[in-house]
Amino acid sequence: MKNTVLALAVLGFAFVSAQTEPWCRCALFVSGGHAEYMVYELPEVVIADCESHNQCKNRCTKEFNEMTNNMDLWSTVNNTTVGSYICQNLERPIHNRYVYGYYEMCGGPWEYSGLVSQQMLCCWDGVHDHCISK
């Protein structure tokens, strides 16, 4: 009986896993205190399967670089700075924080892509501003 239940559980997991579309999320985070905060999520990228770890990382890295002009927060996209796109929906101010690129594959943990912004991010009331060191 125990083996039958185990076999059914394994088959059920395999069936559900086979039906799920693979997906890869790309997002920008800042470090604050003892936590990482997502500040902007980019569009999902297509991957072949949930074993394609390097494919997910490489496609997110490409998307980060294309959409942020190589992580340049003062680069302009459609007459708006990359930093402004990040700042406009934030509920909290951010002062002197670098932005890091992360990716998540098929519900796994967020992983660091190795990319960091060229400048620090400063946002106040949704407005991207130049950072002034203390």
Coordinates of C-alpha atoms in Angstrom, one line a residue, residues 1-122:
M1 CA 0.0 0.0 0.0
K2 CA 2.8 2.4 1.0
N3 CA 4.6 1.8 -2.4
T4 CA 1.4 2.3 -4.3
V5 CA 0.8 5.7 -2.7
L6 CA 4.4 6.7 -3.3
A7 CA 4.2 5.6 -6.9
L8 CA 1.0 7.6 -7.4
A9 CA 2.6 10.7 -5.8
V10 CA 5.6 10.4 -8.1
L11 CA 3.4 9.9 -11.2
G12 CA 1.2 12.8 -10.2
F13 CA 4.2 15.1 -9.7
A14 CA 5.7 14.0 -13.1
F15 CA 2.3 14.6 -14.8
V16 CA 1.9 18.1 -13.3
S17 CA 5.6 18.9 -14.1
A18 CA 5.2 17.8 -17.7
Q19 CA 2.2 20.1 -18.1
T20 CA 3.8 23.3 -16.8
E21 CA 5.4 25.7 -19.3
P22 CA 8.9 26.6 -18.4
W23 CA 9.4 30.3 -17.4
C24 CA 12.1 32.7 -16.4
R25 CA 11.6 36.0 -14.6
C26 CA 14.1 38.9 -14.6
A27 CA 14.0 41.7 -12.1
L28 CA 16.0 44.5 -10.6
F29 CA 16.6 44.6 -6.8
V30 CA 18.3 46.9 -4.3
S31 CA 19.8 45.9 -1.0
G32 CA 18.4 47.5 2.1
G33 CA 19.4 46.6 5.6
H34 CA 18.9 42.8 5.9
A35 CA 16.8 42.3 2.8
E36 CA 16.7 42.6 -1.0
Y37 CA 13.8 44.6 -2.5
M38 CA 12.5 44.1 -6.0
V39 CA 12.3 47.6 -7.6
Y40 CA 11.4 46.6 -11.2
E41 CA 10.3 43.5 -13.0
L42 CA 11.2 43.1 -16.6
P43 CA 9.1 40.9 -19.1
E44 CA 9.5 37.2 -18.7
V45 CA 11.9 35.5 -21.1
V46 CA 11.4 32.2 -22.9
I47 CA 13.4 29.2 -22.0
A48 CA 13.4 25.6 -23.3
D49 CA 12.7 23.8 -20.0
C50 CA 13.1 24.1 -16.3
E51 CA 16.6 22.6 -16.5
S52 CA 17.9 25.5 -18.6
H53 CA 19.6 27.4 -15.8
N54 CA 22.3 29.1 -18.0
Q55 CA 19.7 29.9 -20.7
C56 CA 17.6 31.7 -18.1
K57 CA 20.6 33.6 -16.7
N58 CA 21.9 34.5 -20.2
R59 CA 18.6 35.7 -21.5
C60 CA 17.9 37.8 -18.5
T61 CA 21.4 39.3 -18.7
K62 CA 20.7 40.2 -22.4
E63 CA 17.4 41.7 -21.4
F64 CA 18.9 43.7 -18.6
N65 CA 21.6 45.1 -20.8
E66 CA 19.2 45.9 -23.7
M67 CA 16.5 47.5 -21.6
T68 CA 18.9 49.5 -19.3
N69 CA 21.7 50.3 -21.7
N70 CA 24.1 48.1 -19.8
M71 CA 22.7 49.0 -16.3
D72 CA 23.1 52.8 -16.9
L73 CA 20.4 54.5 -14.7
W74 CA 20.8 57.8 -16.5
S75 CA 20.4 56.4 -20.0
T76 CA 17.2 57.6 -21.7
V77 CA 14.6 55.2 -23.1
N78 CA 11.5 56.9 -24.7
N79 CA 12.6 60.3 -23.2
T80 CA 12.7 58.9 -19.6
T81 CA 15.7 57.7 -17.7
V82 CA 16.1 54.1 -16.7
G83 CA 16.1 55.3 -13.1
S84 CA 12.8 57.0 -13.6
Y85 CA 11.2 53.8 -14.8
I86 CA 12.4 52.2 -11.6
C87 CA 11.5 55.0 -9.2
Q88 CA 8.0 55.8 -10.5
N89 CA 6.2 52.9 -8.8
L90 CA 8.3 52.7 -5.6
E91 CA 6.5 53.3 -2.3
R92 CA 9.6 54.1 -0.3
P93 CA 12.5 56.5 -0.9
I94 CA 15.8 55.0 -1.9
H95 CA 19.1 56.7 -1.2
N96 CA 22.5 55.7 -2.6
R97 CA 21.7 52.1 -3.5
Y98 CA 23.1 50.1 -6.4
V99 CA 20.7 48.1 -8.5
Y100 CA 21.3 44.4 -9.1
G101 CA 20.0 42.1 -11.8
Y102 CA 18.4 38.8 -10.6
Y103 CA 16.6 36.0 -12.3
E104 CA 14.2 33.3 -11.2
M105 CA 13.5 30.1 -13.1
C106 CA 10.3 28.0 -12.8
G107 CA 9.6 29.1 -9.2
G108 CA 13.1 28.5 -7.9
P109 CA 15.1 31.0 -5.8
W110 CA 16.1 34.4 -7.1
E111 CA 19.7 34.3 -8.3
Y112 CA 22.2 37.1 -8.9
S113 CA 23.1 37.6 -12.5
G114 CA 26.4 39.3 -11.9
L115 CA 25.1 42.7 -13.1
V116 CA 25.1 45.9 -11.1
S117 CA 24.1 49.4 -12.0
Q118 CA 26.7 51.9 -13.2
Q119 CA 25.4 54.5 -10.7
M120 CA 23.6 54.5 -7.4
L121 CA 19.9 54.9 -7.4
C122 CA 18.2 57.7 -5.5

